């Protein structure tokens, strides 16, 4: 007879060590696979912490014989209790005690952390809340794998959650994983060795030969295990060695490659188009204030490197271009060198998506009531040091920037430095005469820095400054091809930063110099070094940056000084100011009465801000709890659905006799799930004897006899007979459940014993003596016991002929 299932509390020590060691090895492989996804080993604390915590819960649940509900509740409690210390330590008290913010982020993380991880450029920062993903995955996988390993009789069930964990890690990882071949081979090797040893330790059904004791059997099992492990290890070594040469160099596709962040900077107009509007409408009004700005540092608003003959804008060249924005994180600009600075920005009259910043930004912390909305919609381009907020900045917004201010090299330091070989988009619609003008300007220059200075001097020393406002020399706005041609072809060049920066960038590109246009703010010489810089339309500028190898992008100012105005009176405006009024383009963000509307709406939102925050916190915690419960309860929901489908199929069989037979099978299966030691191959009367003894129910024998008469009788049973029979089956099954405790009833509902009966995965029956039918002769009982397997293939479950059962 097959040995009964051993409870978890009775497992030998070697079995505990084997199972826990194999589980730790299997689940550590996906943890290591996350290495290329995160920017450092900090994620190992969350992943390994969740792994050990889940294994502990699995062992504790097995020893104390917890049910699925109690184990699920303990897992949810552990997630919220230890998640702060392991995954979100920056939100806890002393790095351990969770706060309300911790619980809110953990609850929301069960739903939103997956999207945030996939839409953030890898390697992601550990401090941005992304550690919730490896912690939650390791916790759930460890609980399921450990519980199945120490409770299920077959170790193969425990491989399902372990393999699912590995598959999820691959899907959430990067297309350049850490030693993928070694991961797969080690996972397979550990799994096969574990299964082989577990199988070798299982009690053997074959009889022991005469003269062979228990020590001989153990020795044979040990030899089989050692030989199996040796063969598997040799195959693994050969497989790993040959796979490095035989594996095709095909790309690896992950979810990160198909999940595209919903953001395109080209949806917004170029800020350079609004240059004259800012100068005209906000000459003295504060757009924003900056605190902590180092001396000689500049505030960047936007960087543009693509020209189409009408406007300078961001390009469409993919990674590394001016349109390559990604969600902000805490490990940006990791390779930047310079002076660290902490800059605080408070928005006043400035509106739009372009976010003022300084230097190479490493992290951004938003303040105020809209902090969360701004954080979720903030993007940054490390190649151009430009930030945007799709939620649009408005008055009252504030944020703090941790950045690195690069040092501007001197001309002497760049004397022998060539231009950097950077990739820039092709310029379109460039005036034809610009190539000759640029070539003549740099004809006498020898070194790259001399060529750049020659173009700068051509404009700053040979041109004149004017915004074209009232009382100033006529200067049309815009920077299209016609406007730049007029600027360079006139007897006196007149314009402002918009025209001169565009002209220098186009001239530089015509002679092969990598240049781009930057729009931003910086204080005048008399305001430099002040603690607080108030940016206005008067302090708005545009300049050119040129890339030098090893030095980065160096700024150049081709705009003439503001006091450098033309002396020729013919260039001054006429008495009739109509041309001056018609030329400037209208502001791109009219009407101006929108901010009061936003302010009024914000006032009504402020009244309910606290209530909404508390409500979303409660909803987030509830959603997270339900998500974890769904993952843990899903296997048992499937079990319930399978049993309900089986019952419906039996009761709605085509033949009435099959419905009667199905009713008896339903009774036997329910009794088997309740723990009755029913064995395959017995007659209905034999099964009735087992059930009568197990549940003290005398009606089972009567029901068995009736089933035989209905099934093997001369006529088909009527629908009424079928209904009465199933009613009696339900009454007997209800009596079985009523004599059991609540936990025993739940265990019977979730038992898979009856579902696996008759398959190669059938669970062994209980080692309890089975009472046989007294009307069956001993020799016939022996014959049936020996031919149990053959009886399973008979037309009826009883395995006997009609006359014998009658």
Short mmCIF file of C-alpha atoms in Angstrom, two decimals, residues 636-653 658 662-663 665-666 669-670 673 726 749 754-755:
data_model
loop_
_atom_site.label_atom_id
_atom_site.label_comp_id
_atom_site.label_asym_id
_atom_site.label_seq_id
_atom_site.Cartn_x
_atom_site.Cartn_y
_atom_site.Cartn_z
CA UNK A 636 -8.68 27.90 -5.26
CA UNK A 637 -11.31 29.73 -7.29
CA UNK A 638 -10.28 27.53 -10.22
CA UNK A 639 -10.75 24.44 -8.02
CA UNK A 640 -14.28 25.52 -7.13
CA UNK A 641 -15.15 26.19 -10.77
CA UNK A 642 -13.86 22.76 -11.84
CA UNK A 643 -15.91 20.98 -9.17
CA UNK A 644 -19.06 22.92 -10.06
CA UNK A 645 -18.57 22.12 -13.74
CA UNK A 646 -18.09 18.44 -12.96
CA UNK A 647 -21.31 18.30 -10.90
CA UNK A 648 -23.31 20.06 -13.61
CA UNK A 649 -21.97 17.72 -16.29
CA UNK A 650 -22.95 14.67 -14.25
CA UNK A 651 -26.44 15.91 -13.40
CA UNK A 652 -27.17 16.98 -16.97
CA UNK A 653 -25.87 13.81 -18.67
CA UNK A 658 -25.66 8.18 -16.51
CA UNK A 662 -23.01 10.48 -11.90
CA UNK A 663 -24.93 11.16 -8.69
CA UNK A 665 -19.82 9.39 -8.30
CA UNK A 666 -20.54 12.87 -6.94
CA UNK A 669 -15.94 12.28 -4.67
CA UNK A 670 -17.38 14.56 -2.00
CA UNK A 673 -12.59 15.22 -0.32
CA UNK A 726 -29.88 13.46 -6.49
CA UNK A 749 -14.08 22.37 -0.68
CA UNK A 754 -11.22 13.94 -6.27
CA UNK A 755 -10.11 16.02 -9.26
#
